[in-house]
Coordinates of C-alpha atoms in Angstrom, one line a residue:
M9 CA 107.0 92.6 123.1
R10 CA 103.7 91.7 123.5
A11 CA 101.4 93.0 126.2
E12 CA 100.0 90.1 128.4
D13 CA 98.1 87.9 126.3
P14 CA 94.6 86.0 127.8
E15 CA 95.4 82.6 128.2
G16 CA 93.7 80.2 125.8
V17 CA 92.0 83.1 124.2
E18 CA 92.2 82.9 120.5
R19 CA 90.0 84.6 117.5
G20 CA 86.4 82.6 117.1
D21 CA 86.7 81.2 120.8
I22 CA 84.1 83.9 121.7
A23 CA 81.0 85.2 119.7
M24 CA 80.3 88.9 118.5
E25 CA 77.5 89.7 121.2
W26 CA 78.0 93.0 122.1
G27 CA 78.6 96.8 120.7
S28 CA 82.1 96.7 122.0
D29 CA 82.9 93.6 120.5
A30 CA 81.9 94.9 116.8
L31 CA 84.4 98.2 117.6
A32 CA 87.3 95.7 119.1
E33 CA 87.0 93.3 115.6
L34 CA 87.0 96.8 113.4
L35 CA 90.2 98.1 115.6
S36 CA 92.0 94.8 114.7
R37 CA 91.6 95.5 111.6
L38 CA 93.1 98.9 111.8
D39 CA 97.2 98.9 111.7
L40 CA 97.4 99.7 115.0
P41 CA 99.5 97.6 117.2
Y42 CA 99.1 99.2 120.5
I43 CA 96.4 100.7 122.7
A44 CA 98.1 102.9 125.4
L45 CA 95.6 103.3 128.3
V46 CA 94.5 104.3 131.8
P47 CA 91.7 101.7 132.6
G48 CA 88.6 103.4 133.5
S49 CA 84.8 102.3 134.4
S50 CA 83.6 104.5 130.8
Y51 CA 84.7 102.0 128.6
R52 CA 84.7 98.7 130.4
G53 CA 82.8 97.3 127.9
L54 CA 85.5 98.0 125.4
H55 CA 88.4 96.9 127.8
D56 CA 86.7 93.4 127.9
S57 CA 86.3 93.2 124.3
L58 CA 89.8 93.8 123.3
V59 CA 91.2 91.3 125.8
N60 CA 88.6 88.8 125.7
Y61 CA 86.8 88.8 122.1
N62 CA 90.4 90.3 120.5
G63 CA 92.7 87.7 122.0
N64 CA 95.8 87.6 120.8
R65 CA 95.2 90.0 118.1
D66 CA 96.2 93.7 117.7
P67 CA 96.2 96.4 119.5
Q68 CA 97.7 94.7 122.6
L69 CA 97.3 96.8 125.6
L70 CA 99.8 98.8 127.2
V71 CA 99.1 99.8 131.0
C72 CA 99.7 103.5 131.9
L73 CA 100.1 105.2 135.2
H74 CA 98.4 108.9 133.8
E75 CA 96.3 109.3 130.7
E76 CA 98.9 112.1 129.6
H77 CA 101.6 109.6 129.6
A78 CA 99.3 107.0 127.7
V79 CA 99.1 109.9 124.9
A80 CA 102.8 110.9 125.0
I81 CA 103.6 107.7 124.7
A82 CA 101.5 107.3 121.1
H83 CA 103.4 111.0 120.3
G84 CA 107.0 109.1 120.9
Y85 CA 106.2 106.4 119.1
A86 CA 104.7 108.3 116.0
K87 CA 107.8 110.9 115.7
V88 CA 110.0 107.5 115.0
T89 CA 107.6 105.9 112.6
G90 CA 104.9 108.5 111.1
R91 CA 102.2 105.9 112.3
P92 CA 99.9 106.5 115.1
L93 CA 98.6 104.3 118.1
A94 CA 95.3 104.5 119.5
V95 CA 95.5 105.4 123.2
A96 CA 92.0 105.5 125.7
V97 CA 91.1 107.8 128.2
H98 CA 88.5 107.3 131.0
S99 CA 85.3 110.1 130.4
N100 CA 86.0 113.5 131.1
V101 CA 88.5 113.3 133.7
G102 CA 90.5 111.5 131.6
L103 CA 90.8 113.4 128.6
M104 CA 91.2 116.4 131.2
H105 CA 94.1 114.3 132.2
A106 CA 95.0 113.7 128.6
S107 CA 94.7 117.6 127.3
M108 CA 98.4 118.8 127.5
A109 CA 99.9 115.9 126.1
I110 CA 97.0 116.0 123.7
Y111 CA 98.0 119.5 122.4
N112 CA 101.5 118.7 122.2
A113 CA 100.9 116.2 119.7
Y114 CA 98.6 118.5 117.9
C115 CA 101.5 121.2 117.7
D116 CA 103.6 118.4 116.5
R117 CA 101.5 117.7 113.8
V118 CA 101.7 113.9 114.7
P119 CA 99.0 111.2 114.4
M120 CA 96.8 109.3 116.9
L121 CA 93.7 107.8 117.5
V122 CA 92.8 108.8 120.7
I123 CA 89.6 106.6 122.0
G124 CA 87.3 108.3 124.8
A125 CA 83.8 107.4 126.5
T126 CA 81.3 108.8 128.5
G127 CA 79.0 107.7 131.0
P128 CA 75.0 107.1 129.5
V129 CA 74.2 110.0 127.5
D130 CA 70.7 109.1 128.3
A131 CA 70.1 110.4 131.6
A132 CA 67.8 107.4 132.5
R133 CA 70.2 105.0 132.3
R134 CA 73.1 106.8 134.4
R135 CA 74.1 105.0 138.1
P136 CA 73.6 107.6 140.9
W137 CA 76.4 109.8 141.5
I138 CA 79.3 108.4 139.5
D139 CA 77.6 108.1 136.0
W140 CA 76.6 111.7 136.4
I141 CA 79.5 113.5 137.5
H142 CA 81.7 111.3 134.6
T143 CA 79.2 112.5 131.7
S144 CA 79.1 115.7 129.8
G145 CA 77.1 117.3 127.3
D146 CA 79.6 117.7 124.2
Q147 CA 82.6 116.2 125.5
G148 CA 85.0 116.2 122.6
A149 CA 84.5 120.1 122.9
L150 CA 87.6 119.8 125.7
I151 CA 89.8 119.6 122.9
R152 CA 88.1 120.7 119.9
P153 CA 90.3 123.6 119.1
Y154 CA 93.3 121.2 119.1
C155 CA 92.8 117.9 117.5
K156 CA 91.7 117.3 113.8
W157 CA 88.3 115.8 114.1
D158 CA 86.1 114.3 116.4
D159 CA 82.9 112.7 117.1
Q160 CA 80.3 111.0 119.4
P161 CA 78.4 108.3 117.3
G162 CA 75.1 107.3 118.8
S163 CA 74.8 103.7 117.6
V164 CA 77.5 101.0 117.1
D165 CA 76.8 101.3 113.7
A166 CA 78.2 104.8 113.3
A167 CA 80.8 104.3 116.3
L168 CA 82.4 101.8 113.3
D169 CA 82.0 104.1 110.7
S170 CA 83.8 107.0 112.9
L171 CA 86.5 104.7 114.1
A172 CA 87.3 103.9 110.8
R173 CA 87.0 107.6 109.5
A174 CA 88.6 108.6 112.4
D175 CA 91.9 106.5 112.1
S176 CA 92.0 107.7 108.1
V177 CA 91.5 111.2 109.1
T178 CA 94.7 111.1 111.4
R179 CA 96.7 109.5 109.1
Q180 CA 96.6 111.9 106.1
A181 CA 98.7 115.1 106.2
P182 CA 98.5 117.3 107.9
S183 CA 98.4 114.6 111.0
A184 CA 97.2 115.5 114.7
P185 CA 95.2 113.5 117.1
V186 CA 91.4 112.7 116.5
Y187 CA 88.9 112.3 118.8
V188 CA 85.8 109.7 119.2
C189 CA 83.7 109.6 121.8
L190 CA 81.6 106.0 122.7
D191 CA 79.0 106.1 125.2
V192 CA 79.3 103.3 127.7
S193 CA 75.4 102.2 127.0
L194 CA 76.5 101.5 123.3
Q195 CA 79.3 99.5 124.1
E196 CA 77.7 97.4 126.6
Q197 CA 74.5 97.2 123.9
P198 CA 73.7 93.5 123.0
L199 CA 73.9 92.7 119.3
T200 CA 70.8 91.2 117.6
A201 CA 72.9 90.4 114.9
P202 CA 76.6 91.2 113.8
P203 CA 76.5 94.9 112.2
A204 CA 78.5 95.2 109.0
I205 CA 82.1 95.7 109.9
P206 CA 83.2 98.8 107.6
D207 CA 86.1 97.5 105.2
V208 CA 89.0 99.4 105.9
R209 CA 91.4 97.9 103.6
R210 CA 89.5 99.3 100.7
D211 CA 91.1 102.7 101.8
R212 CA 94.2 103.1 99.8
S213 CA 94.3 106.9 99.7
P214 CA 97.7 109.2 99.5
R215 CA 98.3 109.9 102.9
S216 CA 99.9 113.4 101.8
H217 CA 99.8 114.8 98.3
G218 CA 102.3 116.5 96.2
P219 CA 102.8 119.8 94.5
D220 CA 101.2 120.5 91.2
A221 CA 102.8 121.0 87.7
R222 CA 103.0 124.7 88.2
A223 CA 104.5 124.9 91.6
I224 CA 107.3 122.9 90.6
E225 CA 107.7 124.2 87.7
T226 CA 108.3 128.3 89.4
T227 CA 110.3 126.9 92.3
L228 CA 112.4 125.5 89.3
E229 CA 112.7 128.6 87.7
L230 CA 112.8 130.3 91.0
L231 CA 116.2 127.8 91.9
G232 CA 118.1 128.3 88.6
A233 CA 118.2 132.0 88.7
A234 CA 119.2 131.5 92.4
R235 CA 122.3 132.7 93.5
R236 CA 122.5 132.1 97.1
P237 CA 120.1 130.0 97.9
L238 CA 118.7 129.0 101.4
F239 CA 116.7 126.2 102.5
L240 CA 114.6 126.1 105.9
L241 CA 113.9 122.9 107.0
G242 CA 111.3 122.0 109.4
R243 CA 108.7 119.5 110.2
L244 CA 109.9 116.3 107.4
G245 CA 109.8 113.1 107.3
R246 CA 112.0 110.1 108.6
D247 CA 112.7 108.1 105.8
E248 CA 116.2 107.6 105.0
R249 CA 115.6 108.0 101.0
D250 CA 114.0 111.4 101.7
W251 CA 116.9 112.8 103.8
D252 CA 118.9 111.4 100.9
R253 CA 117.3 113.6 98.6
R254 CA 117.2 116.5 100.6
V255 CA 121.0 116.4 100.9
A256 CA 121.2 115.9 97.1
L257 CA 119.2 118.6 96.1
A258 CA 121.5 121.0 98.5
E259 CA 124.4 119.8 96.6
R260 CA 122.9 120.4 93.4
Y261 CA 122.1 124.2 93.9
G262 CA 124.6 125.1 96.4
A263 CA 121.9 125.6 99.1
L264 CA 123.0 126.2 102.5
V265 CA 120.4 124.6 104.8
V266 CA 119.5 125.9 108.5
S267 CA 117.3 123.5 110.9
D268 CA 115.9 123.7 114.1
L269 CA 116.4 121.5 117.5
K270 CA 112.6 121.6 117.9
N271 CA 112.0 119.1 115.1
G272 CA 113.7 116.1 114.4
A273 CA 116.6 115.7 112.5
V274 CA 115.8 116.6 108.6
F275 CA 119.5 117.0 107.2
P276 CA 123.3 116.5 108.5
T277 CA 124.2 119.0 111.0
R278 CA 128.2 118.5 110.0
H279 CA 127.7 118.8 106.5
P280 CA 129.2 121.6 104.6
L281 CA 126.3 123.2 103.4
H282 CA 124.9 123.3 107.0
P283 CA 127.2 126.1 108.5
G284 CA 125.5 127.0 111.7
P285 CA 124.1 125.0 114.6
P286 CA 120.7 124.2 114.7
G287 CA 119.0 126.4 117.3
T288 CA 115.5 126.4 119.8
F289 CA 115.7 130.1 118.7
L290 CA 117.3 131.6 115.7
A291 CA 120.9 132.0 116.2
P292 CA 123.0 135.0 114.8
E293 CA 124.0 133.0 112.1
S294 CA 121.5 131.6 110.6
A295 CA 119.9 135.5 110.9
R296 CA 122.9 136.2 108.8
L297 CA 122.0 133.6 106.1
I298 CA 118.7 135.0 105.9
G299 CA 119.6 138.3 104.8
A300 CA 122.3 137.5 102.4
A301 CA 119.7 134.9 100.5
D302 CA 118.2 136.0 97.6
L303 CA 115.8 133.3 97.8
I304 CA 114.4 131.2 100.6
L305 CA 113.1 127.6 100.5
S306 CA 110.7 126.8 103.7
L307 CA 110.0 123.3 103.8
D308 CA 107.3 123.3 106.6
W309 CA 109.2 125.7 108.8
V310 CA 107.8 125.8 112.2
D311 CA 107.2 130.1 112.5
L312 CA 108.4 131.4 109.1
A313 CA 107.3 134.8 109.9
G314 CA 108.5 135.1 113.4
T315 CA 112.0 133.7 112.2
L316 CA 112.3 136.2 109.4
S317 CA 111.3 138.8 112.5
A318 CA 113.9 137.5 114.4
A319 CA 116.5 138.1 111.6
A320 CA 115.4 141.8 111.0
G321 CA 115.6 142.1 114.7
H322 CA 119.0 140.8 114.7
G323 CA 120.1 143.6 111.6
H324 CA 119.4 140.7 108.8
P325 CA 116.5 141.8 107.3
A326 CA 115.1 138.9 104.2
A327 CA 115.2 140.6 101.2
A328 CA 114.9 136.9 99.1
T329 CA 112.5 135.6 97.2
I330 CA 110.5 133.2 99.7
V331 CA 108.6 130.0 98.7
S332 CA 107.0 128.1 101.6
C333 CA 105.8 124.5 101.5
T334 CA 103.9 123.1 103.8
T335 CA 100.0 122.1 104.5
D336 CA 99.5 123.3 107.7
S337 CA 97.3 126.0 106.9
A338 CA 94.9 122.6 106.8
L339 CA 94.8 122.7 110.6
H340 CA 94.4 126.4 111.4
N341 CA 91.8 127.8 113.5
G342 CA 91.0 130.7 115.9
W343 CA 91.6 129.5 119.1
S344 CA 95.1 127.7 118.5
K345 CA 97.9 130.4 118.2
D346 CA 100.4 127.7 116.9
S347 CA 99.6 128.8 112.9
F348 CA 101.7 131.5 113.9
G349 CA 101.9 134.7 112.0
R350 CA 100.9 135.4 108.4
E351 CA 103.7 134.0 106.1
P352 CA 105.1 137.2 103.7
V353 CA 105.9 134.3 100.8
D354 CA 106.2 135.2 97.0
L355 CA 104.8 131.2 96.5
S356 CA 102.7 129.2 98.5
V357 CA 103.0 125.2 97.6
P358 CA 100.7 123.3 99.6
A359 CA 101.8 120.2 99.6
D360 CA 104.0 117.3 101.1
P361 CA 108.0 119.6 101.3
D362 CA 109.3 116.1 101.0
L363 CA 107.5 115.4 97.7
L364 CA 108.3 118.5 96.5
V365 CA 112.0 117.6 97.1
R366 CA 111.5 114.5 94.8
A367 CA 109.8 116.4 92.3
L368 CA 112.3 119.2 91.7
L369 CA 115.3 116.6 91.9
A370 CA 113.7 114.7 89.2
A371 CA 113.8 117.5 87.2
D372 CA 115.9 117.3 84.8
R373 CA 117.7 120.5 84.2
T374 CA 121.0 122.3 83.7
V375 CA 121.5 123.7 87.1
K376 CA 124.3 126.1 88.2
P377 CA 125.1 125.7 91.5
G378 CA 124.8 128.6 93.9
E379 CA 127.6 131.3 95.0
W380 CA 127.6 131.6 98.5
P381 CA 131.1 132.4 99.8
A382 CA 133.0 129.7 102.2
Q383 CA 131.4 129.5 105.5
D384 CA 133.0 129.1 108.7
R385 CA 131.6 126.9 111.0
A386 CA 131.3 129.4 114.6
V387 CA 133.0 126.9 117.2
T388 CA 132.1 127.7 121.2
A389 CA 134.7 126.4 124.0
P390 CA 132.5 124.6 126.0
P391 CA 132.5 125.9 129.7
G392 CA 134.2 124.7 133.2
D393 CA 137.0 122.6 131.1
D394 CA 139.2 123.1 134.3
G395 CA 137.3 121.9 137.6
P396 CA 134.9 119.4 138.4
D397 CA 131.5 121.3 137.4
I398 CA 129.4 119.4 135.0
F399 CA 128.1 121.9 132.3
M400 CA 125.6 120.9 129.4
S401 CA 128.3 120.8 126.6
G402 CA 130.0 118.5 128.8
L403 CA 127.5 116.0 129.0
A404 CA 127.0 116.2 125.9
Q405 CA 130.4 115.2 124.8
A406 CA 130.4 112.6 127.3
L407 CA 127.2 110.6 126.1
Y408 CA 128.4 111.0 122.6
G409 CA 131.4 109.4 123.9
A410 CA 129.6 106.6 125.9
L411 CA 127.8 105.9 122.4
A412 CA 131.0 105.9 120.4
G413 CA 129.4 106.2 117.1
A414 CA 126.9 102.9 117.5
P415 CA 123.1 104.1 116.2
A416 CA 121.5 105.9 118.9
C417 CA 118.3 108.0 118.7
L418 CA 118.2 111.3 121.2
V419 CA 114.7 111.4 121.6
R420 CA 114.9 114.6 123.7
V421 CA 117.0 117.2 124.9
P422 CA 116.4 120.1 127.6
L423 CA 116.0 123.7 126.7
G424 CA 119.9 124.2 128.1
W425 CA 121.1 121.7 125.2
G426 CA 123.3 123.6 122.3
G427 CA 122.3 123.0 118.8
A428 CA 126.4 122.9 118.6
D429 CA 126.5 120.0 120.8
L430 CA 124.2 117.6 118.4
E431 CA 125.5 115.4 116.1
V432 CA 123.2 114.1 113.4
N433 CA 123.5 111.9 110.7
H434 CA 120.7 110.3 110.2
P435 CA 116.9 110.9 110.6
L436 CA 116.5 109.2 113.8
D437 CA 119.5 110.4 115.1
S438 CA 117.4 113.0 117.0
L439 CA 113.6 113.6 117.4
G440 CA 113.1 117.2 118.8
M441 CA 111.0 118.3 121.0
D442 CA 107.3 118.1 122.3
G443 CA 105.4 120.5 119.7
G444 CA 103.4 122.4 122.3
A445 CA 106.6 123.2 124.7
G446 CA 104.9 122.3 128.5
I447 CA 106.8 120.3 131.0
G448 CA 106.4 116.5 131.9
S449 CA 106.0 115.1 127.9
G450 CA 109.8 113.7 128.1
P451 CA 109.2 110.5 129.9
G452 CA 106.3 109.1 127.7
M453 CA 107.8 110.5 124.7
A454 CA 110.5 108.6 125.5
V455 CA 108.7 105.3 126.6
G456 CA 107.2 105.7 123.3
A457 CA 110.2 106.1 121.2
A458 CA 111.7 102.8 123.1
L459 CA 108.4 101.0 121.9
A460 CA 109.0 101.7 118.6
L461 CA 112.7 101.4 118.1
E462 CA 112.5 97.8 119.9
G463 CA 114.7 95.4 118.1
S464 CA 115.6 98.0 115.8
G465 CA 119.3 98.2 117.1
R466 CA 119.1 101.7 117.5
L467 CA 119.4 102.8 121.1
P468 CA 116.4 105.4 122.5
V469 CA 118.2 107.6 124.4
A470 CA 116.3 110.8 126.3
V471 CA 118.1 113.6 127.9
L472 CA 115.6 115.5 130.3
G473 CA 115.5 118.2 132.9
D474 CA 114.6 117.7 136.2
G475 CA 111.7 119.3 136.4
D476 CA 110.5 117.6 133.2
F477 CA 111.3 114.0 134.8
L478 CA 109.9 114.8 138.1
M479 CA 106.5 116.2 136.6
G480 CA 106.3 112.8 133.8
G481 CA 108.5 110.4 136.0
T482 CA 105.8 107.3 136.7
A483 CA 105.7 107.0 133.3
I484 CA 108.4 105.2 133.0
W485 CA 106.9 102.3 134.5
T486 CA 105.4 101.4 131.3
A487 CA 108.7 101.1 130.2
A488 CA 110.1 98.7 132.8
H489 CA 106.9 96.7 132.7
Y490 CA 107.4 95.6 129.2
E491 CA 111.1 95.4 129.3
L492 CA 111.7 98.1 126.5
P493 CA 115.3 99.1 126.7
L494 CA 115.9 102.8 127.2
L495 CA 118.2 105.3 128.7
I496 CA 117.5 108.5 130.4
V497 CA 119.8 111.2 131.2
V498 CA 118.6 113.7 133.4
A499 CA 120.4 116.9 133.2
N500 CA 119.6 117.8 137.3
N501 CA 120.1 121.7 137.7
S502 CA 117.8 121.6 140.7
F503 CA 115.6 124.6 139.3
F504 CA 113.1 125.3 136.9
Y505 CA 115.7 126.9 135.5
N506 CA 114.0 128.2 132.1
D507 CA 112.1 131.0 134.5
V508 CA 115.2 131.4 136.3
V509 CA 116.4 133.2 133.0
H510 CA 113.1 134.8 133.1
Q511 CA 113.2 136.0 136.4
E512 CA 116.8 137.4 136.0
R513 CA 115.7 139.7 132.8
V514 CA 112.8 141.1 134.6
A515 CA 114.6 142.2 137.7
G516 CA 117.4 143.5 135.4
Q517 CA 114.6 145.0 133.2
R518 CA 113.5 147.0 136.8
Q519 CA 116.3 147.4 138.6
R520 CA 115.4 145.2 141.3
P521 CA 117.9 142.4 142.6
A522 CA 118.9 139.7 140.3
R523 CA 119.9 137.5 143.4
N524 CA 116.4 136.6 144.4
S525 CA 115.3 135.1 141.0
W526 CA 115.9 131.5 142.3
I527 CA 113.1 132.0 145.0
G528 CA 110.0 130.4 143.6
Q529 CA 112.0 128.4 140.9
A530 CA 114.4 125.6 143.3
I531 CA 113.7 122.1 143.4
A532 CA 115.4 121.2 146.5
D533 CA 115.6 121.3 150.1
P534 CA 114.9 118.4 149.7
D535 CA 117.0 117.3 147.0
P536 CA 114.6 114.5 145.3
D537 CA 116.5 111.1 145.0
L538 CA 115.4 110.1 141.5
G539 CA 117.4 106.9 141.8
A540 CA 115.1 105.5 144.6
F541 CA 112.6 107.2 142.8
T542 CA 113.6 105.8 139.6
R543 CA 114.3 102.3 141.0
S544 CA 110.9 101.9 142.4
L545 CA 109.6 102.1 139.2
G546 CA 111.8 99.3 137.5
F547 CA 114.8 100.9 136.5
E548 CA 118.3 100.5 137.4
A549 CA 120.0 103.5 138.8
G550 CA 123.0 104.7 140.6
D551 CA 123.8 107.6 142.7
Q552 CA 123.7 111.2 141.1
V553 CA 126.7 112.2 139.0
R554 CA 128.7 115.3 140.6
D555 CA 132.3 115.1 138.8
R556 CA 133.2 115.9 135.5
A557 CA 135.9 113.2 135.9
A558 CA 133.4 110.4 136.7
L559 CA 131.0 111.4 134.0
P560 CA 132.3 109.4 131.2
A561 CA 132.6 106.1 133.3
A562 CA 129.3 106.5 134.4
L563 CA 127.8 106.9 131.1
A564 CA 129.6 104.4 129.3
A565 CA 128.0 101.7 132.1
A566 CA 124.7 103.2 131.7
V567 CA 125.2 102.6 127.7
S568 CA 126.5 99.0 128.0
A569 CA 123.8 98.3 129.8
A570 CA 120.8 99.5 128.0
R571 CA 122.1 98.0 124.9
A572 CA 122.2 94.8 126.7
G573 CA 118.2 95.4 127.0
Q574 CA 118.0 97.0 130.4
R575 CA 116.1 100.4 131.7
V576 CA 118.7 102.8 133.0
L577 CA 118.6 106.5 134.3
V578 CA 121.7 108.3 135.2
D579 CA 121.2 111.3 137.1
V580 CA 123.7 114.3 136.4
R581 CA 124.1 117.6 138.6
V582 CA 124.7 120.4 136.0
R583 CA 125.7 123.5 136.0
P584 CA 123.6 125.7 133.5
D585 CA 125.0 126.8 130.5
G586 CA 123.4 127.0 127.0
Y587 CA 121.0 129.3 127.8
A588 CA 121.8 132.2 125.9
A589 CA 119.6 130.7 123.2
L590 CA 116.6 131.3 125.2
G591 CA 117.4 135.1 125.1
K592 CA 115.1 136.2 122.7

């Protein structure tokens, strides 16, 4: 897929005459295939240079309908590839629109280069009214607590260095968004001579760092002595070879594995060493394993302290030796509490966890496998098998039936999706959630994943709640505009149902009527016509599916159309089930 290419414009047709031409030249030398944007006057100079000076060179422009969608697209792309896209947001107003999506990407530890702009910092150059309300004294302060690095350079030369540095910083582990704010006057400054463009090809620095020899040796000793080792697998890479190494390490030591629905696929869910389903919150089966383990190896597990506390709350306090491998502390600050509580660990290894796995596997050691007793895999019968109602578990079963084992990527699942319904056999089978646990990111992330997966033979499929889809739905126009194959299934319960559960709980605690829990939560009267809305944005969509008997055929037809290159939405009325996972 290519964005609209200007006719007759090739590299060398236009001389480097403006500050923004130099910035566009640098961006063309970075590995940034696309720049997702909502047009804005604060970066009109850069926009012109990307179109007319760069011509057909990358980054190609991706037009979006909201800044939050532009960032979410970059987020979804990074979830698949591990690499950043560029995003352009218009002055302070565009950055405020984008801020929630940037927070998601920060919490999810994905890279992206966000390029912002401001009206003239020099007040004497501001146009009446508009330049004043689109200029801020410290624009980066809007997102500084939840981005990895930001800058507002004061000259073209400084801006070139800043963009080159930002690109390098966002790619280094732990990854997170970076932000560079460009003064409109800097972009529109005439050049007296072409500036020196930083040689970004020189930067061959490793993007992540492995453990030191002492950490490897100590971990090997602890693994060798353990009889009931447990691996908590969190934020890990999408590389197939690293996937295979995780499986090999668990099998070598007989370690049981716990994974998490919030993160992407890290281990085959049907493997005998993965006895319990992944969950958004800690499942009772996983809590039991934590209490029984004599060694816990945490590989960038999200909220280790909270997980151990939850296990204790289930009656299974951890008595194990704990090794935690993560680089996440490099991003911890006083504003964002996504660093969670203090980890009660015996060994902290500040390294890329996949590199620790490689090092442990490479060691030539005699290994005595663990001695876990045989594990029974808990099987929960899906509700509603005898009637026409569609429950989330039935939707999952029908969707996997329609996919028929062919390669697909489950970009997102809603909160009601049960871990037992997740089938993972490849690192791209599932991408997890959005990091910040807001609403509205799903459609944009689905488009970004579709962009990354184009031509791979793997179908992007996003199962979204109706609230998430309605809040961010216009993002799918970008997929239609650039003809990206994509299947979206809306699990439509006509509620912001997560809060219905909370209202029921509060009512019970206060001995008030639970029957009132739906008030202020329903998305009904009128029911949004998702099919009509979606068709207006260039997707195929039929009538809402309400009967369980009709669901397999509807999903099979949608999968077939999406695999043929179409963009399809299926609106499915579901009865809420699986929300027991939220009851913590």
